[in-house]
Amino acid sequence: MKSSSDRVSVENEIHVNPDGPPPAKRRRVERKPRTTEYLDLKAASEQNEKDERLLDQLTVTLRKKKKIVVIAGAGISVSAGIPDFRSAKGLFATLPKEHKLKGSGKHLFDASVYKHDSTTSSFHTMVRDLSHLTKNAEPTPFHHLIASLAKEGRLLRLYTQNVDGLDTSMPPLATTVPLNPKGPWPKTIQLHGGLGKMVCSKCNEISDFDGSLFEGPEPPPCKGCEETDNVRTSHAGKRSHGIGRLRPRMVLYNEYNPDEESIANVVRADMRARPDAVIVVGTSMKIPGVRNMVKDMCRVTRERKDGIAAWINLEPEPTGADLKNCWDLVVQGKCDDVASLVHLPHYDENVEETLVVDEKKYEKDVRGVKLEVEIRRTTPEANGSVKAESRDNSPLEAKPQSVQNVQGMPTPSASPKVRAALPTIKPHPKQSKLSFAGASRSTTPKDTKKAPQRKPRQSKKAEPKPPKATINNTFKATKVASAPPSKVPAKRDFESGPNPHVLSPRSAMREEFSLRPRSRPAGFPIEPQKTVEAASPTTPTTPTQQSAHLSSLGTISPSSKPRGFASLID
C-alpha cells in the first residue's frame, strides 16, 4: 500500500500545470439588489430631492420606454363619473341600499343572479344604469395617456378590468369581440368583457347592447332564435328547440370566461416579448387571475436591467408573500395627476395645429430686421502660390461670378460659399530621347507602341536542370535566328588564289564541309540546313579526284546549322 506522503505527492503532480498558471476567470458583475421606492404625489409642497428624482424616473419611463404594459382597473374611470367597486363610495357599498339587498353589492355581479327573479330584476336595473353612465361619460386624462402611448407605438398591451368601454371607445385602443385565439391581437384586452355587447345564451350571437331591453326580471329573448324557431315549428312542422335569452357580455363571478384561452395566449406572447415597463393602476388586485398575471409580468420585466414595475393608486400596494419585492416604484396619488405630469399630446391632436405664433411679436422682432450681406472677392497676389495660379487658369464657367450686395432673409443664416475653381489638367512632358554612340539618328520620329499589359505573376516552378553535354545534344538541329555579327566569321574569299581552278587539299576539305552556299550574294539570308552525316572513309584525297567528286555531288546545303559545328570547322 502507498503511504500518505506518496498520495500527497501524486495529488500535487496532478494539479501542477506545466504551461503556467490557469487563465484568470471572467469577473462576474453582480447586479444591485432591487429595492422598492415610494413617491407620494399628495404632499407636493413637501417634496425633496429624492421625490424629484423618483418623479423624474416615472415621467421618463412613460415618455421613453418602448414596450409598456398597462394593467388597469376601475380606478382610472372614477374621474369620468363612473364609480369603482370596492371603495367607500363604490358599487359594492351603494348597491345594497339602492336595491334593498342583504349583504354586499358583490352578489349582483355573481352568476347566481339568474336563479331568482328579484335578483335578476335588480341586476338588469344596475346594468341599465351603468350603460347610461358610460354613454354619457368622456375618457379621462389617463385614458388619453394610454391612447397616446398606443398611437406612438410604445404600448405593448392594455389589460383592462373595466366594463365601461371608455378605453375601447378610442380608436388607438379598439378591441375585437370575441377575442381571437391566435394573433394578431388588439392593443386592448378586456379581461371581464364589457357593456358594449350582449350575447345570446343559446346561439352565442353577439350584438350591440340595448339597455331598454333589460327591464323587469325576465331576460329579453334572442330575435335570431325566435326566427329560427318560427321556421322550424310553423313551416317545417318540427318541435321547438327553445329560444335563447340575451344577457350583457360581461363575466360574472363563478362563471366561465369565454375568452379565457385567448387571454392566456396573449399573456404568454407578451411575456416572451419581455416588456421594459409594467404600470399597474387603479386596481386592488383581488381577482386571483389578475394577481397571478401581474406577479409573472413584473417578474419578467424586472429581470431586464432597464425594466421597471410601478404601482399607481390612492391606496397602498397589496401585501402578500407572492407579491413580496414585486415593485420598483410605488406612487400614491391620482392617475390623472400622473398623466398631467407626463403631458403627452392627445392621440387626435396635430402638433402643427397646436403651434400658436404671435404675428405682432414676430413682425416686431424678426420681420422688422433687415440684414445685408456683402461677399468680397479676393484677388490672387502677384507672387501667388501654385494653387492660386491654377485658379487663374480655370475655365470661364468655373470662375466665381460677380458678387453684389445680397439682402438677407428674415432669419440670419450662414453666408453662401464661393465656388472653388476647377483645377486645370496640364499635359505631361514627354520623355527626352537618349542618343547612343554608334546608333543611327533618324530625323523622323518613330511611332510609339503601347506597352504590353503585364501578365499575372505566375507561381515559380522548379527550374529545369541543364542537359548533359553529350554528342547528340551537341549536334542537335536547331533553327538559327539572325546571329550577331561578332560571332559569325566574315566570309572568306577562296577564289583569290593564283589558280582558282586548282584547290589545295585544305581548301577542298573546307569547300566540301562548308555550311555556307557558294553562289550567294553577301547579306542573303541563310536558309535552314540539314545535318550532314560524317564522310565515308572512301572520300578521294587527290585534287583531281576531289574536283571530279565535288562536281558530281554538287553543292551541299544542309537545312539547319548544327550547334557548335561552325566553330569546329572554322
Coordinates of C-alpha atoms in Angstrom, one line a residue:
M1 CA 0.0 0.0 0.0
K2 CA 1.1 3.5 -0.7
S3 CA 1.9 5.8 2.1
S4 CA 0.2 9.1 2.8
S5 CA 3.2 11.1 1.6
D6 CA 3.1 9.3 -1.8
R7 CA -0.6 10.2 -2.1
V8 CA 0.1 13.8 -1.4
S9 CA 2.9 13.9 -4.0
V10 CA 0.6 12.3 -6.6
E11 CA -2.1 14.9 -5.9
N12 CA 0.5 17.7 -6.2
E13 CA 1.7 16.3 -9.5
I14 CA -1.8 16.2 -10.9
H15 CA -2.6 19.8 -10.0
V16 CA 0.6 21.2 -11.4
N17 CA 0.1 23.0 -14.7
P18 CA 3.3 22.8 -16.8
D19 CA 2.1 25.6 -19.1
G20 CA 1.8 28.2 -16.3
P21 CA -1.0 29.4 -14.1
P22 CA -4.6 29.0 -15.3
P23 CA -6.2 31.9 -17.1
A24 CA -8.0 34.4 -14.9
K25 CA -11.7 33.8 -14.6
R26 CA -14.1 36.4 -16.0
R27 CA -15.2 38.7 -13.3
R28 CA -18.9 38.4 -12.6
V29 CA -20.7 41.7 -12.1
E30 CA -23.4 41.2 -9.6
R31 CA -26.5 43.3 -10.1
K32 CA -27.5 45.7 -7.4
P33 CA -30.4 44.3 -5.3
R34 CA -33.8 45.6 -6.3
T35 CA -35.5 47.9 -3.8
T36 CA -38.9 49.4 -3.6
E37 CA -39.1 53.2 -3.5
Y38 CA -42.1 55.3 -2.6
L39 CA -43.4 58.5 -4.0
D40 CA -46.4 60.5 -2.6
L41 CA -48.0 62.9 -5.0
K42 CA -50.4 64.2 -2.4
A43 CA -47.6 66.0 -0.5
A44 CA -46.4 68.0 -3.5
S45 CA -45.3 71.0 -1.4
E46 CA -43.1 68.9 0.8
Q47 CA -41.1 67.2 -2.0
N48 CA -37.4 66.8 -1.5
E49 CA -34.6 65.8 -3.9
K50 CA -35.5 62.1 -3.6
D51 CA -39.1 62.8 -4.6
E52 CA -38.0 64.8 -7.5
R53 CA -35.7 62.1 -8.7
L54 CA -38.5 59.5 -8.4
L55 CA -40.9 61.8 -10.2
D56 CA -38.4 62.2 -13.0
Q57 CA -38.0 58.5 -13.2
L58 CA -41.7 58.0 -13.5
T59 CA -42.1 60.6 -16.2
V60 CA -39.1 59.3 -18.2
T61 CA -40.5 55.8 -18.0
L62 CA -43.8 56.9 -19.6
R63 CA -42.0 59.1 -22.2
K64 CA -39.2 56.9 -23.3
K65 CA -40.0 53.2 -22.8
K66 CA -40.8 51.2 -25.9
K67 CA -42.7 48.2 -24.7
I68 CA -45.1 49.3 -21.9
V69 CA -47.8 47.0 -20.4
V70 CA -50.6 48.7 -18.6
I71 CA -52.9 46.7 -16.2
A72 CA -55.8 49.0 -15.3
G73 CA -58.8 48.7 -13.0
A74 CA -61.9 50.7 -12.4
G75 CA -60.0 53.5 -10.6
I76 CA -59.0 55.2 -13.9
S77 CA -62.7 55.9 -14.7
V78 CA -63.7 57.4 -11.4
S79 CA -63.0 61.0 -12.6
A80 CA -65.3 60.4 -15.5
G81 CA -68.3 59.8 -13.2
I82 CA -68.3 56.0 -13.2
P83 CA -68.0 54.5 -9.6
D84 CA -65.5 51.8 -8.8
F85 CA -66.3 48.6 -6.9
R86 CA -64.5 48.3 -3.6
S87 CA -64.0 51.8 -2.4
A88 CA -66.2 53.5 0.3
K89 CA -68.4 55.0 -2.5
G90 CA -68.1 52.1 -4.8
L91 CA -70.8 49.8 -6.2
F92 CA -70.4 47.1 -3.6
A93 CA -71.2 49.7 -0.9
T94 CA -74.0 51.6 -2.6
L95 CA -76.0 48.9 -4.4
P96 CA -77.5 47.2 -1.3
K97 CA -79.2 50.4 -0.3
E98 CA -80.5 51.2 -3.8
H99 CA -81.9 47.7 -4.4
K100 CA -82.6 46.7 -0.8
L101 CA -80.3 43.8 -0.8
K102 CA -78.9 41.9 2.1
G103 CA -75.2 41.7 2.3
S104 CA -72.8 43.2 -0.2
G105 CA -73.5 44.5 -3.6
K106 CA -71.0 41.9 -4.9
H107 CA -73.9 39.5 -5.1
L108 CA -75.3 41.4 -8.1
F109 CA -72.1 40.5 -10.0
D110 CA -72.4 36.8 -9.3
A111 CA -73.7 34.2 -11.8
S112 CA -76.4 33.3 -9.3
V113 CA -78.4 36.4 -10.1
Y114 CA -80.3 34.5 -12.7
K115 CA -81.6 32.0 -10.2
H116 CA -84.2 34.3 -8.7
D117 CA -86.5 36.9 -10.3
S118 CA -85.8 39.5 -7.7
T119 CA -82.0 39.4 -8.1
T120 CA -82.4 39.2 -11.9
S121 CA -84.6 42.4 -11.9
S122 CA -82.0 44.2 -9.7
F123 CA -79.2 43.1 -12.0
H124 CA -81.0 44.4 -15.1
T125 CA -81.6 47.7 -13.4
M126 CA -78.0 48.1 -12.4
V127 CA -76.8 47.1 -15.9
R128 CA -79.1 49.6 -17.5
D129 CA -78.0 52.4 -15.2
L130 CA -74.3 51.6 -15.8
S131 CA -74.9 51.6 -19.6
H132 CA -76.5 55.0 -19.3
L133 CA -73.5 56.4 -17.4
T134 CA -70.9 55.1 -19.8
K135 CA -72.6 56.5 -22.8
N136 CA -72.6 60.0 -21.3
A137 CA -69.0 59.8 -19.9
E138 CA -65.9 61.1 -21.5
P139 CA -62.4 59.5 -21.4
T140 CA -60.2 60.7 -18.6
P141 CA -56.6 62.2 -19.0
F142 CA -55.1 58.9 -18.1
H143 CA -57.2 57.3 -20.9
H144 CA -55.7 59.8 -23.3
L145 CA -52.3 59.0 -21.9
I146 CA -52.7 55.3 -22.7
A147 CA -54.1 56.1 -26.2
S148 CA -51.1 58.4 -26.9
L149 CA -48.8 55.5 -26.0
A150 CA -50.7 53.3 -28.4
K151 CA -50.6 55.9 -31.1
E152 CA -46.8 56.3 -30.7
G153 CA -46.3 52.6 -30.9
R154 CA -44.9 52.2 -27.4
L155 CA -47.8 50.4 -25.8
L156 CA -47.4 46.7 -25.9
R157 CA -50.8 45.8 -24.3
L158 CA -53.5 47.2 -22.2
Y159 CA -55.2 44.7 -19.9
T160 CA -58.4 46.3 -18.6
Q161 CA -60.8 45.0 -15.9
N162 CA -63.3 47.8 -16.7
V163 CA -66.7 47.1 -18.3
D164 CA -67.5 50.7 -19.1
G165 CA -65.8 50.7 -22.5
L166 CA -64.3 54.2 -22.2
D167 CA -60.9 52.9 -23.2
T168 CA -62.1 50.8 -26.2
S169 CA -64.1 53.8 -27.5
M170 CA -60.9 55.5 -28.5
P171 CA -59.6 54.4 -31.9
P172 CA -56.0 53.5 -30.8
L173 CA -57.4 51.2 -28.1
A174 CA -60.1 49.5 -30.1
T175 CA -60.6 45.8 -29.4
T176 CA -62.3 42.8 -31.0
V177 CA -65.2 40.8 -29.6
P178 CA -64.8 37.8 -29.3
L179 CA -61.0 37.7 -28.9
N180 CA -59.1 35.7 -31.5
P181 CA -57.4 32.6 -30.1
K182 CA -54.3 33.3 -32.3
G183 CA -52.6 36.6 -33.1
P184 CA -52.5 39.3 -34.2
W185 CA -54.4 40.7 -31.2
P186 CA -55.7 44.2 -30.5
K187 CA -54.0 46.6 -28.1
T188 CA -56.7 46.3 -25.5
I189 CA -57.6 43.1 -23.9
Q190 CA -60.9 43.1 -21.9
L191 CA -60.4 40.7 -19.0
H192 CA -64.0 40.8 -17.8
G193 CA -65.9 41.7 -21.0
G194 CA -67.9 44.9 -21.3
L195 CA -71.2 46.6 -21.5
G196 CA -70.9 47.4 -25.2
K197 CA -72.1 44.0 -26.3
M198 CA -74.8 41.4 -25.4
V199 CA -74.8 37.8 -26.2
C200 CA -77.4 35.0 -26.6
S201 CA -77.2 32.2 -24.1
K202 CA -78.2 29.6 -26.8
C203 CA -76.8 30.6 -30.2
N204 CA -74.0 32.8 -28.9
E205 CA -74.8 35.5 -31.3
I206 CA -73.2 38.8 -30.3
S207 CA -74.9 42.2 -30.9
D208 CA -74.7 45.7 -29.6
F209 CA -76.0 46.3 -26.2
D210 CA -79.5 47.8 -25.9
G211 CA -80.3 48.8 -22.3
S212 CA -84.0 49.4 -23.0
L213 CA -84.5 45.6 -23.4
F214 CA -83.4 44.8 -19.9
E215 CA -86.4 45.7 -17.8
G216 CA -88.0 43.5 -15.2
P217 CA -87.0 40.1 -14.0
E218 CA -87.4 38.4 -17.5
P219 CA -84.3 38.5 -19.7
P220 CA -85.1 39.6 -23.3
P221 CA -85.4 36.8 -25.9
C222 CA -83.0 36.5 -28.8
K223 CA -84.5 37.6 -32.1
G224 CA -82.4 35.2 -34.1
C225 CA -83.5 32.3 -32.1
E226 CA -87.2 33.4 -32.5
E227 CA -86.9 33.4 -36.3
T228 CA -85.2 30.1 -36.4
D229 CA -87.8 28.5 -34.1
N230 CA -90.7 30.0 -36.1
V231 CA -89.4 28.5 -39.3
R232 CA -88.8 25.2 -37.6
T233 CA -92.2 24.9 -36.0
S234 CA -94.6 26.7 -38.4
H235 CA -93.1 25.7 -41.8
A236 CA -91.2 22.5 -41.2
G237 CA -93.6 21.1 -38.7
K238 CA -90.9 20.1 -36.2
R239 CA -90.7 20.5 -32.5
S240 CA -89.2 23.6 -30.9
H241 CA -85.6 23.6 -29.7
G242 CA -86.1 26.6 -27.4
I243 CA -85.4 30.3 -27.6
G244 CA -82.2 31.8 -26.1
R245 CA -82.1 34.7 -23.7
L246 CA -79.9 37.8 -24.0
R247 CA -77.5 38.9 -21.4
P248 CA -74.7 41.5 -21.2
R249 CA -71.4 40.1 -22.4
M250 CA -69.6 40.6 -19.2
V251 CA -68.0 38.0 -17.0
L252 CA -69.6 37.5 -13.6
Y253 CA -68.2 35.8 -10.5
N254 CA -68.3 32.0 -10.5
E255 CA -68.8 31.6 -14.3
Y256 CA -66.7 30.6 -17.2
N257 CA -64.9 33.3 -19.2
P258 CA -65.4 32.7 -23.0
D259 CA -62.1 34.4 -23.8
E260 CA -60.1 32.6 -21.2
E261 CA -57.9 30.6 -23.7
S262 CA -57.3 33.7 -25.9
I263 CA -56.3 35.8 -22.9
A264 CA -53.8 33.2 -21.8
N265 CA -52.2 33.1 -25.2
V266 CA -51.9 36.9 -25.3
V267 CA -50.3 36.9 -21.8
R268 CA -47.7 34.3 -22.9
A269 CA -46.9 36.2 -26.0
D270 CA -46.3 39.4 -24.1
M271 CA -44.1 37.7 -21.6
R272 CA -42.0 36.4 -24.4
A273 CA -41.7 39.9 -25.7
R274 CA -40.1 41.0 -22.4
P275 CA -41.7 44.4 -21.7
D276 CA -39.5 47.1 -20.3
A277 CA -42.2 48.7 -18.1
V278 CA -45.3 47.5 -16.3
I279 CA -47.8 50.0 -14.9
V280 CA -50.5 48.7 -12.6
V281 CA -53.0 51.4 -12.0
G282 CA -56.5 51.7 -10.4
T283 CA -56.9 48.1 -9.2
S284 CA -56.9 46.4 -5.9
M285 CA -55.8 43.0 -7.4
K286 CA -58.4 41.0 -5.6
I287 CA -59.1 38.8 -8.6
P288 CA -56.8 35.7 -8.4
G289 CA -56.2 35.5 -12.1
V290 CA -55.2 39.2 -12.4
R291 CA -53.0 38.8 -9.3
N292 CA -51.1 35.9 -10.9
M293 CA -50.7 37.8 -14.2
V294 CA -49.3 40.9 -12.5
K295 CA -46.8 38.8 -10.5
D296 CA -45.5 37.0 -13.6
M297 CA -45.4 40.2 -15.7
C298 CA -43.5 42.1 -13.1
R299 CA -41.0 39.2 -12.6
V300 CA -40.2 39.1 -16.3
T301 CA -39.9 42.9 -16.5
R302 CA -37.6 43.2 -13.5
E303 CA -35.3 40.5 -15.0
R304 CA -34.3 43.2 -17.5
K305 CA -31.6 45.6 -16.4
D306 CA -33.6 48.6 -17.5
G307 CA -37.0 47.2 -16.6
I308 CA -39.3 48.9 -14.1
A309 CA -42.5 47.9 -12.4
A310 CA -44.7 50.7 -11.0
W311 CA -47.8 50.8 -8.8
I312 CA -50.1 53.8 -9.1
N313 CA -53.1 54.1 -6.8
L314 CA -54.6 56.1 -4.0
E315 CA -54.3 53.0 -1.7
P316 CA -51.0 51.3 -0.7
E317 CA -49.7 48.4 -2.6
P318 CA -51.2 44.9 -1.9
T319 CA -49.4 42.7 0.6
G320 CA -48.7 39.0 0.4
A321 CA -45.8 36.6 0.1
D322 CA -46.5 36.2 -3.6
L323 CA -46.1 40.0 -4.2
K324 CA -43.1 40.5 -2.0
N325 CA -40.4 42.6 -3.6
C326 CA -42.5 43.0 -6.8
W327 CA -42.4 46.8 -7.3
D328 CA -39.6 49.2 -8.1
L329 CA -41.8 52.3 -7.6
V330 CA -45.0 52.8 -5.6
V331 CA -46.8 56.0 -6.4
Q332 CA -49.6 57.1 -4.1
G333 CA -51.8 59.6 -5.9
K334 CA -54.3 60.1 -8.7
C335 CA -53.6 58.7 -12.1
D336 CA -54.8 61.8 -13.8
D337 CA -52.1 63.8 -12.0
V338 CA -49.5 61.4 -13.4
A339 CA -50.9 62.0 -16.9
S340 CA -50.7 65.8 -16.4
L341 CA -47.1 65.5 -15.3
V342 CA -46.1 63.3 -18.3
H343 CA -48.0 65.7 -20.6
L344 CA -48.1 63.7 -23.8
P345 CA -50.1 65.1 -26.7
H346 CA -53.5 63.6 -27.3
Y347 CA -53.8 60.9 -30.0
D348 CA -56.2 63.1 -32.0
E349 CA -54.1 66.3 -31.8
N350 CA -51.8 67.5 -34.6
V351 CA -48.6 69.1 -33.4
E352 CA -48.6 71.6 -36.3
E353 CA -52.1 72.8 -35.5
T354 CA -51.4 73.4 -31.8
L355 CA -48.4 75.7 -32.6
V356 CA -49.6 79.3 -32.0
V357 CA -47.4 82.1 -33.3
D358 CA -47.9 85.7 -32.2
E359 CA -47.9 87.6 -35.5
K360 CA -47.4 91.1 -34.0
K361 CA -44.4 89.9 -31.9
Y362 CA -43.0 88.1 -35.0
E363 CA -43.3 91.3 -37.1
K364 CA -41.6 93.4 -34.4
D365 CA -38.8 91.1 -33.5
V366 CA -38.0 89.3 -36.8
R367 CA -39.5 90.8 -39.9
G368 CA -38.5 94.4 -39.0
V369 CA -34.8 93.5 -39.0
K370 CA -33.1 93.6 -42.4
L371 CA -29.7 92.1 -42.9
E372 CA -27.2 93.0 -45.6
V373 CA -24.5 90.5 -46.5
E374 CA -21.5 91.6 -48.7
I375 CA -19.3 89.0 -50.2
R376 CA -15.9 90.3 -51.4
R377 CA -13.9 88.6 -54.0
T378 CA -10.2 88.1 -53.1
T379 CA -7.8 88.5 -56.0
P380 CA -4.6 86.4 -56.0
E381 CA -1.3 88.3 -55.3
A382 CA 1.4 88.7 -57.8
N383 CA 3.7 86.2 -56.1
G384 CA 0.9 83.7 -55.5
S385 CA 1.3 80.1 -55.0
V386 CA 0.8 77.3 -57.5
K387 CA -2.7 76.8 -56.2
A388 CA -3.5 80.5 -57.0
E389 CA -2.1 80.1 -60.5
S390 CA -4.2 77.0 -61.1
R391 CA -7.3 79.0 -60.2
D392 CA -6.4 81.7 -62.7
N393 CA -6.1 79.0 -65.4
S394 CA -9.5 77.6 -64.6
P395 CA -12.3 77.6 -67.3
L396 CA -14.5 80.6 -67.5
E397 CA -17.7 78.9 -66.3
A398 CA -15.9 77.7 -63.2
K399 CA -14.8 81.1 -62.0
P400 CA -17.0 82.8 -59.4
Q401 CA -19.5 85.2 -60.8
S402 CA -19.6 88.9 -59.9
V403 CA -21.0 89.3 -56.4
Q404 CA -23.4 92.0 -55.4
N405 CA -24.9 93.1 -52.1
V406 CA -27.5 90.5 -51.1
Q407 CA -30.4 91.4 -48.9
G408 CA -30.6 88.8 -46.1
M409 CA -33.6 86.6 -45.2
P410 CA -35.6 87.3 -42.1
T411 CA -33.7 84.5 -40.3
P412 CA -29.9 85.0 -40.3
S413 CA -28.1 82.2 -42.0
A414 CA -24.5 81.5 -43.0
S415 CA -23.1 83.3 -45.9
P416 CA -23.0 81.5 -49.2
K417 CA -19.8 79.8 -50.0
V418 CA -17.8 80.9 -53.1
R419 CA -17.5 78.1 -55.6
A420 CA -14.0 76.8 -55.9
A421 CA -12.3 77.0 -59.3
L422 CA -11.9 73.7 -61.2
P423 CA -8.3 72.6 -61.5
T424 CA -6.8 72.5 -65.0
I425 CA -5.1 69.5 -66.3
K426 CA -1.6 70.2 -67.6
P427 CA -0.1 67.9 -70.3
H428 CA 2.6 65.6 -69.0
P429 CA 6.0 66.4 -70.7
K430 CA 7.3 63.7 -73.0
Q431 CA 10.4 61.8 -72.0
S432 CA 13.5 63.0 -73.8
K433 CA 15.2 60.6 -76.1
L434 CA 18.7 59.4 -75.3
S435 CA 21.3 59.1 -78.0
F436 CA 23.8 56.3 -78.0
A437 CA 27.1 56.1 -79.7
G438 CA 27.2 54.2 -83.0
A439 CA 23.4 54.3 -83.4
S440 CA 21.9 55.8 -86.5
R441 CA 20.0 59.0 -85.8
S442 CA 16.7 59.4 -87.7
T443 CA 15.1 62.7 -88.2
T444 CA 11.5 61.3 -88.4
P445 CA 10.0 60.2 -85.1
K446 CA 9.1 56.6 -84.8
D447 CA 5.6 55.5 -83.8
T448 CA 5.4 54.8 -80.2
K449 CA 3.9 51.5 -79.4
K450 CA 1.8 50.8 -76.3
A451 CA 3.5 48.8 -73.7
P452 CA 2.0 45.4 -73.5
Q453 CA -0.1 44.6 -70.4
R454 CA 1.7 42.7 -67.7
K455 CA 0.5 39.2 -67.3
P456 CA -0.4 38.0 -63.9
R457 CA 2.6 36.8 -62.0
Q458 CA 2.7 33.0 -62.2
S459 CA 3.9 30.8 -59.4
K460 CA 7.5 29.9 -59.5
K461 CA 8.2 26.5 -60.9
A462 CA 11.3 24.4 -60.4
E463 CA 13.9 25.4 -63.0
P464 CA 14.8 22.5 -65.3
K465 CA 18.3 21.2 -64.9
P466 CA 20.6 21.8 -67.9
P467 CA 21.0 18.8 -70.2
K468 CA 24.2 16.8 -70.0
A469 CA 26.8 17.6 -72.6
T470 CA 26.5 14.6 -75.0
I471 CA 27.3 14.3 -78.6
N472 CA 23.6 14.1 -79.5
N473 CA 22.9 17.3 -77.8
T474 CA 25.9 19.0 -79.3
F475 CA 24.9 18.2 -82.9
K476 CA 21.1 18.8 -82.3
A477 CA 19.5 20.6 -85.2
T478 CA 18.1 24.0 -84.3
K479 CA 16.7 26.9 -86.2
V480 CA 19.0 29.8 -86.1
A481 CA 17.8 33.4 -86.0
S482 CA 19.9 36.2 -87.2
A483 CA 23.2 35.7 -85.4
P484 CA 25.1 38.7 -84.0
P485 CA 27.9 39.9 -86.3
S486 CA 30.6 39.5 -83.7
K487 CA 30.2 35.7 -83.5
V488 CA 29.8 35.0 -87.2
P489 CA 33.1 35.0 -89.0
A490 CA 33.5 37.1 -92.1
K491 CA 33.1 35.3 -95.4
R492 CA 36.5 34.5 -96.8
D493 CA 37.3 34.7 -100.4
F494 CA 38.7 31.4 -101.5
E495 CA 38.8 32.5 -105.2
S496 CA 41.7 35.0 -104.7
G497 CA 44.5 32.4 -105.3
P498 CA 46.7 32.5 -108.4
N499 CA 45.0 29.4 -109.7
P500 CA 41.3 29.5 -108.9
H501 CA 40.6 26.2 -110.6
V502 CA 43.1 24.2 -108.6
L503 CA 42.3 23.8 -104.9
S504 CA 44.5 22.8 -102.1
P505 CA 43.6 19.8 -100.0
R506 CA 42.7 22.0 -97.1
S507 CA 40.5 24.2 -99.4
A508 CA 38.8 21.2 -100.9
M509 CA 38.0 19.8 -97.5
R510 CA 36.7 23.2 -96.4
E511 CA 34.6 23.5 -99.5
E512 CA 33.1 20.1 -99.1
F513 CA 32.2 20.6 -95.4
S514 CA 31.2 24.3 -95.7
L515 CA 27.7 25.1 -94.5
R516 CA 27.5 28.3 -96.5
P517 CA 26.2 28.4 -100.0
R518 CA 28.8 29.1 -102.6
S519 CA 27.0 31.2 -105.1
R520 CA 25.1 33.5 -102.7
P521 CA 25.5 37.2 -102.5
A522 CA 26.6 38.8 -99.3
G523 CA 23.8 39.6 -96.9
F524 CA 21.5 37.0 -98.3
P525 CA 19.6 35.2 -95.5
I526 CA 20.8 31.8 -94.7
E527 CA 18.3 29.0 -95.4
P528 CA 17.8 26.3 -92.9
Q529 CA 20.2 23.5 -93.4
K530 CA 20.1 19.8 -92.8
T531 CA 22.5 17.9 -90.7
V532 CA 25.4 16.5 -92.5
E533 CA 26.5 12.9 -92.0
A534 CA 30.1 12.0 -91.5
A535 CA 32.1 11.5 -94.6
S536 CA 32.9 7.9 -95.6
P537 CA 36.5 6.7 -95.5
T538 CA 36.4 6.3 -99.3
T539 CA 36.4 10.0 -100.0
P540 CA 39.1 10.8 -102.7
T541 CA 42.1 12.7 -101.5
T542 CA 43.9 13.7 -104.7
P543 CA 43.0 17.2 -106.2
T544 CA 41.8 15.7 -109.5
Q545 CA 39.6 13.1 -107.8
Q546 CA 38.3 15.8 -105.4
S547 CA 37.3 18.1 -108.1
A548 CA 35.5 15.4 -110.1
H549 CA 33.8 14.2 -107.0
L550 CA 32.6 17.7 -106.0
S551 CA 31.3 18.3 -109.5
S552 CA 29.3 15.1 -109.3
L553 CA 27.9 15.8 -105.9
G554 CA 27.0 19.4 -106.3
T555 CA 26.7 22.0 -103.5
I556 CA 25.8 20.7 -100.1
S557 CA 23.1 22.9 -98.5
P558 CA 22.0 21.4 -95.1
S559 CA 18.6 22.5 -93.8
S560 CA 19.9 23.7 -90.5
K561 CA 23.2 24.5 -88.8
P562 CA 24.4 22.1 -86.2
R563 CA 25.0 23.6 -82.8
G564 CA 28.8 24.2 -82.3
F565 CA 29.7 22.9 -85.7
A566 CA 30.8 26.1 -87.2
S567 CA 33.4 26.7 -84.6
L568 CA 34.9 23.3 -85.2
I569 CA 35.2 23.8 -88.9
D570 CA 36.4 27.4 -88.8

